[in-house]
């Protein structure tokens, strides 16, 4: 059948949207604009959304019940073929939506051509991403809980081990190793809370916004929302088709997870150096040097730390893509997927390998304990002691500082000064100072809520274990 606008000798467009076109798309344009290479991973969610949409079209009498059934069956067979690796994705069909719609129409005929009634790819892609990310949020919650569980197990195993706590990478005050480990359990706990909050904003049905303005067809958005388990429907069709906030927010959540992993990795790299020698990562999780026979390298934490760059890059990339976009949908937004998928894959693998590796990591408790001596780490306790004797803190701080200087002169520890020597600085100092200056005394005195005293850490550990369903 010839089209009056056809250029003689050239076939008109065979695209699903090809009606008004008189020329076929340039092969270079098809190659340049196709997203099927990466958005094919959305197939399950695309099909899930289409099935719910088809059921609604039947309920609303926009298509016949037999057509609805044919669509659902056709989509199921397509899903089975994709899962079995039997489906031929075609770049000239651009994206996952049109690959599936075309296959459906090829399989079931006219009914397939009715599926796109009352919707647009602009609300459809938004729907697919929301369905996909909802699952991802749940999967990440599990991964994060697994990681928290390892921290809780380590904190339980090493309860009682004392190590230096650092500020500015200088020995600051003695702390329990378990306190340090539980700090990470707290961080990953916040990451879970952040994702679950983000999930609330993801969990809103965009379908029905259509191309940008809604539709005049009598669709039932609430029904589709119910079918797909959404908490509600989006409220402005223009905002809906223009919105990628939920992708950006997910990327930000992923970024904080990755940054937490990266800080942990940095500590593992540092702590496994001979200079620290605080930690031994299991051989199975380390690698050797092709040149230096003695080497055992912490490549896993190094890679996790290194991969933070691309995860942050993904967030920056999409922020920049969105920055200048007018409402509503613009094809630029197709550029959301590669960074998003890469960030998801990267953070997922980093979380999994870190959890596995930590379960095979041991701490050198003797080395940690030894590192608490020699740094005057109980100087704050000395100042606090004087505060308890009613000396203003600033004066107490100055006095403790002078006593530290004296120790440096004598090359001894705070607790090694004689009582006379100490009393020459202040008559407020009495015999009981020595328990306060001991490393254990210092740790256990820190009973403020969230502090490192063993009693507090045990409390915190019990809470975390309870939250994670660990029975100790
Ligand atoms: N592949 C497109 C994307 O990812 C789907 C939406 C396309 N819409 C359009 N009008 N071309 O953004």
Short mmCIF file of C-alpha atoms and ligand atoms in Angstrom, two decimals:
data_model
loop_
_atom_site.label_atom_id
_atom_site.label_comp_id
_atom_site.label_asym_id
_atom_site.label_seq_id
_atom_site.Cartn_x
_atom_site.Cartn_y
_atom_site.Cartn_z
CA UNK A 1 0.00 0.00 0.00
CA UNK A 2 1.53 3.28 -0.98
CA UNK A 3 1.51 6.42 1.06
CA UNK A 4 0.97 9.69 -0.80
CA UNK A 5 4.00 11.16 0.98
CA UNK A 6 6.32 8.33 0.01
CA UNK A 7 9.50 9.30 -1.69
CA UNK A 8 9.46 7.29 -4.90
CA UNK A 9 11.48 4.11 -4.60
CA UNK A 10 11.70 4.23 -0.80
CA UNK A 11 9.67 2.13 1.62
CA UNK A 12 7.73 4.08 4.25
CA UNK A 13 8.66 3.61 7.91
CA UNK A 14 7.79 0.28 9.48
CA UNK A 15 8.00 1.68 13.01
CA UNK A 16 5.15 1.39 15.50
CA UNK A 17 5.13 5.17 15.42
CA UNK A 18 5.80 5.33 11.69
CA UNK A 19 2.42 6.59 10.43
CA UNK A 20 3.45 10.14 9.63
CA UNK A 21 6.88 9.22 8.30
CA UNK A 22 7.67 8.93 4.67
CA UNK A 23 11.25 7.81 4.99
CA UNK A 24 12.75 4.90 6.85
CA UNK A 25 14.90 5.79 9.82
CA UNK A 26 18.61 6.01 9.05
CA UNK A 27 20.48 2.95 10.29
CA UNK A 28 22.88 5.29 12.08
CA UNK A 29 19.97 6.85 13.98
CA UNK A 30 18.63 3.45 15.00
CA UNK A 31 22.04 2.45 16.28
CA UNK A 32 22.54 5.76 18.06
CA UNK A 33 19.19 5.93 19.79
CA UNK A 34 18.47 2.32 20.71
CA UNK A 35 18.35 1.49 24.39
CA UNK A 36 17.37 -2.16 24.12
CA UNK A 37 20.95 -3.30 24.84
CA UNK A 38 20.49 -2.16 28.43
CA UNK A 39 16.78 -1.60 29.06
CA UNK A 40 15.98 -5.23 28.19
CA UNK A 41 16.62 -5.94 31.85
CA UNK A 42 13.28 -4.26 32.57
CA UNK A 43 11.34 -6.93 30.67
CA UNK A 44 9.66 -8.55 33.68
CA UNK A 45 8.48 -5.23 35.03
CA UNK A 46 7.41 -4.00 31.61
CA UNK A 47 5.29 -7.12 31.18
CA UNK A 48 3.91 -6.94 34.70
CA UNK A 49 2.80 -3.34 34.04
CA UNK A 50 1.29 -4.23 30.67
CA UNK A 51 -0.72 -7.10 32.13
CA UNK A 52 -2.22 -4.85 34.80
CA UNK A 53 -2.93 -2.21 32.15
CA UNK A 54 -4.66 -4.80 29.92
CA UNK A 55 -6.86 -6.01 32.78
CA UNK A 56 -7.89 -2.44 33.45
CA UNK A 57 -8.68 -1.90 29.76
CA UNK A 58 -10.98 -4.93 29.92
CA UNK A 59 -12.69 -3.73 33.09
CA UNK A 60 -13.23 -0.34 31.48
CA UNK A 61 -14.56 -2.00 28.31
CA UNK A 62 -11.85 -0.37 26.25
CA UNK A 63 -10.93 -3.82 24.95
CA UNK A 64 -12.86 -7.09 24.87
CA UNK A 65 -12.28 -9.73 27.57
CA UNK A 66 -10.94 -12.20 24.94
CA UNK A 67 -8.50 -9.55 23.80
CA UNK A 68 -7.38 -8.98 27.37
CA UNK A 69 -6.83 -12.71 27.82
CA UNK A 70 -4.92 -12.98 24.56
CA UNK A 71 -2.71 -10.08 25.62
CA UNK A 72 -1.94 -11.62 29.02
CA UNK A 73 -1.21 -15.02 27.48
CA UNK A 74 0.92 -13.45 24.77
CA UNK A 75 2.90 -11.46 27.29
CA UNK A 76 3.44 -14.56 29.41
CA UNK A 77 4.78 -16.44 26.42
CA UNK A 78 7.11 -13.55 25.61
CA UNK A 79 8.35 -13.51 29.18
CA UNK A 80 8.99 -17.25 29.05
CA UNK A 81 10.93 -16.85 25.81
CA UNK A 82 13.06 -14.01 27.18
CA UNK A 83 13.79 -15.98 30.34
CA UNK A 84 14.79 -18.98 28.25
CA UNK A 85 17.05 -16.83 26.08
CA UNK A 86 14.89 -17.51 23.04
CA UNK A 87 13.78 -13.95 22.38
CA UNK A 88 15.31 -11.90 19.63
CA UNK A 89 15.74 -8.31 20.78
CA UNK A 90 15.82 -5.96 17.82
CA UNK A 91 17.69 -2.66 18.04
CA UNK A 92 15.57 -1.14 15.27
CA UNK A 93 12.64 -1.43 17.69
CA UNK A 94 14.48 0.97 20.00
CA UNK A 95 13.56 -0.11 23.46
CA UNK A 96 12.05 -2.79 25.66
CA UNK A 97 8.53 -1.40 25.31
CA UNK A 98 8.42 -1.61 21.55
CA UNK A 99 10.29 -4.88 21.35
CA UNK A 100 7.65 -6.48 23.52
CA UNK A 101 4.69 -4.73 21.91
CA UNK A 102 5.85 -5.68 18.42
CA UNK A 103 6.40 -9.31 19.42
CA UNK A 104 2.98 -9.36 21.03
CA UNK A 105 1.27 -8.07 17.92
CA UNK A 106 3.20 -10.55 15.78
CA UNK A 107 1.97 -13.34 18.05
CA UNK A 108 -1.65 -12.41 18.74
CA UNK A 109 -2.53 -9.96 15.98
CA UNK A 110 -4.95 -7.09 16.44
CA UNK A 111 -5.47 -7.51 20.18
CA UNK A 112 -1.78 -6.73 20.62
CA UNK A 113 -2.27 -3.51 18.74
CA UNK A 114 -4.83 -2.44 21.36
CA UNK A 115 -2.52 -2.77 24.37
CA UNK A 116 -1.09 0.73 24.10
CA UNK A 117 -4.57 2.26 24.49
CA UNK A 118 -4.53 5.16 26.94
CA UNK A 119 -0.84 5.02 27.71
CA UNK A 120 2.42 6.33 26.33
CA UNK A 121 5.97 5.14 26.59
CA UNK A 122 6.53 8.24 28.69
CA UNK A 123 4.44 6.96 31.57
CA UNK A 124 5.32 3.36 30.74
CA UNK A 125 9.08 3.79 31.23
CA UNK A 126 8.44 5.63 34.47
CA UNK A 127 6.27 2.71 35.58
CA UNK A 128 8.86 0.10 34.61
CA UNK A 129 11.57 1.91 36.53
CA UNK A 130 9.40 2.26 39.61
CA UNK A 131 8.45 -1.42 39.58
CA UNK A 132 12.06 -2.40 39.03
CA UNK A 133 13.43 -0.11 41.74
CA UNK A 134 10.86 -1.24 44.25
CA UNK A 135 12.27 -4.76 43.93
CA UNK A 136 15.80 -3.43 44.07
CA UNK A 137 15.07 -1.54 47.29
CA UNK A 138 13.85 -4.78 48.83
CA UNK A 139 16.86 -6.73 47.60
CA UNK A 140 19.26 -4.10 48.93
CA UNK A 141 17.51 -4.12 52.28
CA UNK A 142 18.33 -7.82 52.55
CA UNK A 143 21.94 -7.31 51.48
CA UNK A 144 22.37 -4.50 54.00
CA UNK A 145 20.84 -6.59 56.78
CA UNK A 146 23.27 -9.42 55.94
CA UNK A 147 26.15 -7.01 56.26
CA UNK A 148 24.83 -5.63 59.55
CA UNK A 149 24.55 -9.20 60.80
CA UNK A 150 28.26 -9.82 60.17
CA UNK A 151 29.13 -6.68 62.10
CA UNK A 152 26.94 -7.81 64.99
CA UNK A 153 28.57 -11.25 64.97
CA UNK A 154 32.06 -9.73 65.00
CA UNK A 155 31.07 -7.29 67.72
CA UNK A 156 29.84 -10.22 69.81
CA UNK A 157 32.96 -12.30 69.15
CA UNK A 158 35.37 -9.49 70.04
CA UNK A 159 33.43 -7.98 72.92
CA UNK A 160 36.06 -6.78 75.43
CA UNK A 161 38.83 -6.06 72.93
CA UNK A 162 40.17 -2.56 73.42
CA UNK A 163 41.80 -0.55 70.67
CA UNK A 164 42.75 3.05 70.05
CA UNK A 165 39.99 5.27 68.72
CA UNK A 166 41.32 7.86 66.29
CA UNK A 167 40.64 11.43 65.36
CA UNK A 168 42.81 13.05 62.67
CA UNK A 169 44.31 9.55 62.32
CA UNK A 170 46.00 10.18 65.69
CA UNK A 171 45.38 7.97 68.70
CA UNK A 172 42.67 9.76 70.64
CA UNK A 173 40.86 7.70 73.26
CA UNK A 174 40.65 3.97 73.91
CA UNK A 175 37.46 2.34 72.66
CA UNK A 176 36.05 -1.15 72.33
CA UNK A 177 36.61 -2.77 68.94
CA UNK A 178 32.96 -3.80 69.16
CA UNK A 179 32.00 -0.14 69.44
CA UNK A 180 33.91 0.56 66.24
CA UNK A 181 32.25 -2.39 64.50
CA UNK A 182 28.80 -1.36 65.64
CA UNK A 183 29.41 2.10 64.22
CA UNK A 184 29.20 0.43 60.81
CA UNK A 185 26.07 -1.46 61.80
CA UNK A 186 24.53 1.94 62.60
CA UNK A 187 25.59 3.42 59.25
CA UNK A 188 24.17 0.54 57.25
CA UNK A 189 21.05 0.70 59.39
CA UNK A 190 20.56 4.31 58.32
CA UNK A 191 21.15 3.26 54.73
CA UNK A 192 18.30 0.80 55.07
CA UNK A 193 16.03 3.43 56.56
CA UNK A 194 16.93 5.84 53.77
CA UNK A 195 16.13 3.29 51.08
CA UNK A 196 12.86 2.38 52.70
CA UNK A 197 11.91 6.06 52.79
CA UNK A 198 12.92 6.44 49.16
CA UNK A 199 10.80 3.41 48.36
CA UNK A 200 7.72 5.26 49.60
CA UNK A 201 8.18 7.89 46.92
CA UNK A 202 8.92 5.21 44.32
CA UNK A 203 5.75 3.35 45.23
CA UNK A 204 3.33 5.65 43.40
CA UNK A 205 1.67 4.70 40.11
CA UNK A 206 2.71 6.93 37.18
CA UNK A 207 0.67 5.09 34.54
CA UNK A 208 -2.25 7.15 33.30
CA UNK A 209 -0.18 10.31 32.97
CA UNK A 210 0.01 9.10 29.35
CA UNK A 211 2.22 11.24 27.11
CA UNK A 212 2.13 14.23 29.46
CA UNK A 213 -1.43 15.50 29.78
CA UNK A 214 -3.40 12.48 30.93
CA UNK A 215 -5.97 10.83 28.67
CA UNK A 216 -9.57 11.35 27.62
CA UNK A 217 -10.18 7.61 27.60
CA UNK A 218 -12.06 6.29 30.66
CA UNK A 219 -9.13 4.55 32.35
CA UNK A 220 -9.12 3.50 36.01
CA UNK A 221 -5.78 4.40 37.51
CA UNK A 222 -6.72 3.30 41.02
CA UNK A 223 -7.38 -0.21 39.77
CA UNK A 224 -3.96 -0.45 38.11
CA UNK A 225 -2.37 0.89 41.29
CA UNK A 226 -4.11 -1.80 43.33
CA UNK A 227 -3.15 -4.55 40.87
CA UNK A 228 0.48 -3.54 41.03
CA UNK A 229 0.61 -2.90 44.76
CA UNK A 230 1.22 0.83 44.57
CA UNK A 231 0.23 2.93 47.56
CA UNK A 232 -1.40 5.57 45.37
CA UNK A 233 -1.45 7.30 41.99
CA UNK A 234 0.71 10.26 41.00
CA UNK A 235 -1.07 13.57 41.11
CA UNK A 236 0.16 15.64 38.16
CA UNK A 237 0.55 14.09 34.73
CA UNK A 238 3.17 16.60 33.64
CA UNK A 239 5.28 16.17 36.75
CA UNK A 240 4.90 12.41 36.40
CA UNK A 241 6.29 12.12 32.88
CA UNK A 242 9.04 14.64 33.64
CA UNK A 243 10.07 13.11 36.95
CA UNK A 244 13.25 11.20 37.61
CA UNK A 245 13.59 12.33 41.24
CA UNK A 246 13.05 8.79 42.39
CA UNK A 247 15.95 7.56 40.27
CA UNK A 248 18.20 10.31 41.59
CA UNK A 249 17.13 9.58 45.12
CA UNK A 250 17.90 5.90 44.69
CA UNK A 251 21.29 6.84 43.27
CA UNK A 252 21.95 9.02 46.28
CA UNK A 253 21.02 6.18 48.64
CA UNK A 254 23.36 3.90 46.72
CA UNK A 255 26.06 6.51 47.00
CA UNK A 256 25.90 6.69 50.76
CA UNK A 257 26.03 2.90 50.97
CA UNK A 258 29.08 2.91 48.73
CA UNK A 259 30.75 5.71 50.68
CA UNK A 260 30.23 3.77 53.89
CA UNK A 261 31.71 0.69 52.25
CA UNK A 262 34.59 2.78 51.00
CA UNK A 263 35.44 4.15 54.43
CA UNK A 264 35.33 0.64 55.83
CA UNK A 265 37.56 -0.53 53.00
CA UNK A 266 40.06 2.21 53.69
CA UNK A 267 40.29 1.05 57.30
CA UNK A 268 40.73 -2.55 56.24
CA UNK A 269 43.53 -1.61 53.85
CA UNK A 270 45.22 0.51 56.48
CA UNK A 271 44.71 -1.98 59.27
CA UNK A 272 46.09 -4.88 57.27
CA UNK A 273 49.39 -3.04 56.68
CA UNK A 274 52.33 -4.16 58.83
CA UNK A 275 52.35 -0.69 60.36
CA UNK A 276 48.97 -1.36 61.96
CA UNK A 277 48.64 -5.12 61.76
CA UNK A 278 45.17 -4.89 63.34
CA UNK A 279 43.38 -7.16 60.92
CA UNK A 280 43.90 -10.37 58.99
CA UNK A 281 41.69 -10.80 55.97
CA UNK A 282 41.32 -14.47 55.06
CA UNK A 283 43.69 -15.73 52.36
CA UNK A 284 40.76 -16.58 50.12
CA UNK A 285 39.87 -12.90 49.99
CA UNK A 286 43.36 -11.57 49.29
CA UNK A 287 45.66 -11.74 46.31
CA UNK A 288 49.40 -12.02 45.85
CA UNK A 289 51.93 -10.09 43.84
CA UNK A 290 53.19 -11.45 40.54
CA UNK A 291 56.61 -10.15 41.45
CA UNK A 292 57.03 -10.01 45.23
CA UNK A 293 56.60 -13.47 46.72
CA UNK A 294 55.94 -12.23 50.27
CA UNK A 295 52.97 -10.02 49.37
CA UNK A 296 49.38 -10.51 50.49
CA UNK A 297 47.32 -7.67 49.14
CA UNK A 298 43.91 -6.41 50.25
CA UNK A 299 42.62 -6.07 46.69
CA UNK A 300 38.97 -6.54 47.62
CA UNK A 301 38.68 -3.51 49.89
CA UNK A 302 40.85 -1.57 47.45
CA UNK A 303 38.47 -2.36 44.61
CA UNK A 304 35.42 -1.54 46.71
CA UNK A 305 37.03 1.79 47.60
CA UNK A 306 37.94 2.32 43.96
CA UNK A 307 34.48 1.59 42.65
CA UNK A 308 33.10 4.51 44.66
CA UNK A 309 34.20 6.74 41.81
CA UNK A 310 31.81 5.26 39.29
CA UNK A 311 28.92 5.14 41.74
CA UNK A 312 29.31 8.85 42.48
CA UNK A 313 29.78 9.39 38.75
CA UNK A 314 26.39 7.81 38.13
CA UNK A 315 24.65 10.27 40.44
CA UNK A 316 26.50 13.24 38.94
CA UNK A 317 25.77 12.01 35.46
CA UNK A 318 22.00 11.92 35.94
CA UNK A 319 21.92 15.18 37.90
CA UNK A 320 23.62 16.83 34.92
CA UNK A 321 21.29 15.13 32.45
CA UNK A 322 18.25 16.46 34.30
CA UNK A 323 19.63 19.90 35.05
CA UNK A 324 18.39 21.83 32.05
CA UNK A 325 15.40 19.77 30.96
CA UNK A 326 12.13 21.58 30.38
CA UNK A 327 8.91 19.75 31.23
CA UNK A 328 7.92 17.12 30.39
CA UNK A 329 9.51 14.00 28.88
CA UNK A 330 12.67 14.52 26.85
CA UNK A 331 14.62 11.77 25.21
CA UNK A 332 17.64 12.86 27.26
CA UNK A 333 15.99 10.98 30.09
CA UNK A 334 16.76 7.68 28.44
CA UNK A 335 20.28 8.40 29.71
CA UNK A 336 19.11 7.61 33.25
CA UNK A 337 19.33 3.87 32.78
CA UNK A 338 22.98 3.05 32.21
CA UNK A 339 24.28 4.96 35.23
CA UNK A 340 21.43 3.63 37.36
CA UNK A 341 22.00 0.01 36.37
CA UNK A 342 25.76 0.33 36.72
CA UNK A 343 25.41 1.85 40.19
CA UNK A 344 22.98 -0.89 41.25
CA UNK A 345 25.25 -3.65 39.94
CA UNK A 346 28.36 -2.11 41.43
CA UNK A 347 26.97 -1.46 44.90
CA UNK A 348 25.27 -4.86 44.92
CA UNK A 349 28.54 -6.66 44.21
CA UNK A 350 30.47 -4.50 46.68
CA UNK A 351 27.98 -5.24 49.44
CA UNK A 352 27.99 -8.96 48.76
CA UNK A 353 31.76 -9.36 48.61
CA UNK A 354 32.33 -7.18 51.67
CA UNK A 355 29.89 -9.26 53.72
CA UNK A 356 31.57 -12.46 52.59
CA UNK A 357 35.06 -11.17 53.24
CA UNK A 358 34.26 -9.78 56.69
CA UNK A 359 32.94 -13.16 57.74
CA UNK A 360 36.47 -14.43 57.02
CA UNK A 361 38.31 -11.62 58.78
CA UNK A 362 40.09 -11.79 62.11
CA UNK A 363 41.25 -8.99 64.33
CA UNK A 364 44.64 -8.97 66.01
CA UNK A 365 43.43 -8.19 69.49
CA UNK A 366 46.89 -8.21 71.10
CA UNK A 367 48.17 -5.71 68.59
CA UNK A 368 45.17 -3.46 69.13
CA UNK A 369 45.51 -3.57 72.88
CA UNK A 370 49.25 -2.83 72.62
CA UNK A 371 48.51 0.18 70.45
CA UNK A 372 46.54 1.79 73.27
CA UNK A 373 49.72 2.42 75.24
CA UNK A 374 52.17 5.17 74.47
CA UNK A 375 49.76 7.80 73.24
CA UNK A 376 48.58 9.32 76.53
CA UNK A 377 45.13 8.29 75.50
CA UNK A 378 43.72 8.71 78.99
CA UNK A 379 44.64 12.41 79.24
CA UNK A 380 40.96 13.31 78.85
CA UNK A 381 40.18 11.04 81.78
CA UNK A 382 42.69 12.97 83.85
CA UNK A 383 40.99 16.24 82.92
CA UNK A 384 37.54 14.76 83.64
CA UNK A 385 38.83 13.53 87.02
CA UNK A 386 39.81 17.09 87.92
CA UNK A 387 36.44 18.36 86.70
CA UNK A 388 34.80 15.96 89.15
CA UNK A 389 36.91 17.67 91.81
CA UNK A 390 35.21 20.90 90.80
CA UNK A 391 38.04 22.36 88.70
CA UNK A 392 36.70 24.26 85.64
CA UNK A 393 37.22 22.16 82.51
CA UNK A 394 39.51 24.65 80.78
CA UNK A 395 41.88 24.68 83.76
CA UNK A 396 41.68 20.91 84.05
CA UNK A 397 42.52 20.59 80.35
CA UNK A 398 45.59 22.86 80.77
CA UNK A 399 46.77 20.97 83.79
CA UNK A 400 46.39 17.57 82.16
CA UNK A 401 48.29 18.93 79.16
CA UNK A 402 51.18 19.98 81.39
CA UNK A 403 51.23 16.55 83.03
CA UNK A 404 51.37 14.95 79.55
CA UNK A 405 54.34 17.18 78.72
CA UNK A 406 56.03 16.04 81.92
CA UNK A 407 55.49 12.40 80.95
CA UNK A 408 57.05 13.09 77.57
CA UNK A 409 60.11 14.51 79.34
CA UNK A 410 60.34 11.48 81.61
CA UNK A 411 59.41 9.15 78.75
CA UNK A 412 56.72 7.43 80.79
CA UNK A 413 52.98 6.80 80.70
CA UNK A 414 50.49 8.91 82.62
CA UNK A 415 49.81 6.06 85.03
CA UNK A 416 53.52 5.66 85.73
CA UNK A 417 53.95 9.05 87.39
CA UNK A 418 54.21 8.88 91.17
CA UNK A 419 51.43 10.36 93.23
CA UNK A 420 53.82 13.00 94.57
CA UNK A 421 54.76 14.00 91.05
CA UNK A 422 51.09 14.35 90.13
CA UNK A 423 50.22 16.20 93.28
CA UNK A 424 52.95 18.71 92.49
CA UNK A 425 50.66 19.74 89.63
CA UNK A 426 47.48 19.71 91.71
CA UNK A 427 46.67 18.73 95.28
CA UNK A 428 43.25 17.63 93.97
CA UNK A 429 44.81 14.45 92.60
CA UNK A 430 44.54 11.43 94.89
CA UNK A 431 45.32 7.74 94.87
CA UNK A 432 42.08 6.86 92.99
CA UNK A 433 43.46 8.58 89.89
CA UNK A 434 45.24 5.39 88.89
CA UNK A 435 42.10 3.40 88.14
CA UNK A 436 40.89 6.33 86.06
CA UNK A 437 44.11 6.37 84.07
CA UNK A 438 44.00 2.68 83.23
CA UNK A 439 42.85 1.83 79.71
CA UNK A 440 39.99 -0.38 80.96
CA UNK A 441 38.95 2.24 83.50
CA UNK A 442 38.88 4.86 80.78
CA UNK A 443 36.75 2.77 78.43
CA UNK A 444 34.32 1.68 81.09
CA UNK A 445 33.86 5.16 82.46
CA UNK A 446 32.30 6.26 79.15
CA UNK A 447 28.78 5.33 80.08
CA UNK A 448 27.02 8.24 78.40
CA UNK A 449 24.27 7.07 76.02
CA UNK A 450 25.99 5.80 72.89
CA UNK A 451 29.36 5.71 74.67
CA UNK A 452 32.05 3.03 74.50
CA UNK A 453 31.72 1.63 78.06
CA UNK A 454 31.29 -2.10 77.89
CA UNK A 455 27.87 -1.87 79.53
CA UNK A 456 26.69 0.56 76.84
CA UNK A 457 28.19 -1.43 73.99
CA UNK A 458 26.55 -4.60 75.25
CA UNK A 459 23.25 -2.78 75.39
CA UNK A 460 23.72 -1.51 71.83
CA UNK A 461 24.73 -4.95 70.63
CA UNK A 462 21.66 -6.53 72.21
CA UNK A 463 19.46 -4.00 70.44
CA UNK A 464 21.10 -4.59 67.06
CA UNK A 465 20.90 -8.36 67.49
CA UNK A 466 17.25 -8.07 68.36
CA UNK A 467 16.55 -5.90 65.31
CA UNK A 468 18.34 -8.40 63.10
CA UNK A 469 16.69 -11.40 64.67
CA UNK A 470 19.98 -12.82 66.00
CA UNK A 471 19.66 -14.96 69.11
CA UNK A 472 22.87 -14.90 71.09
N1 LIG B 1 13.33 4.33 25.76
C1 LIG B 1 12.70 5.52 26.27
C2 LIG B 1 13.40 5.98 27.55
O1 LIG B 1 14.07 5.24 28.11
C3 LIG B 1 11.29 5.24 26.57
C4 LIG B 1 10.41 6.42 26.44
C5 LIG B 1 10.46 6.89 25.06
N2 LIG B 1 9.49 7.85 24.76
C6 LIG B 1 9.50 8.53 23.62
N3 LIG B 1 8.54 9.36 23.40
N4 LIG B 1 10.44 8.36 22.72
O2 LIG B 1 13.26 7.10 27.95
#
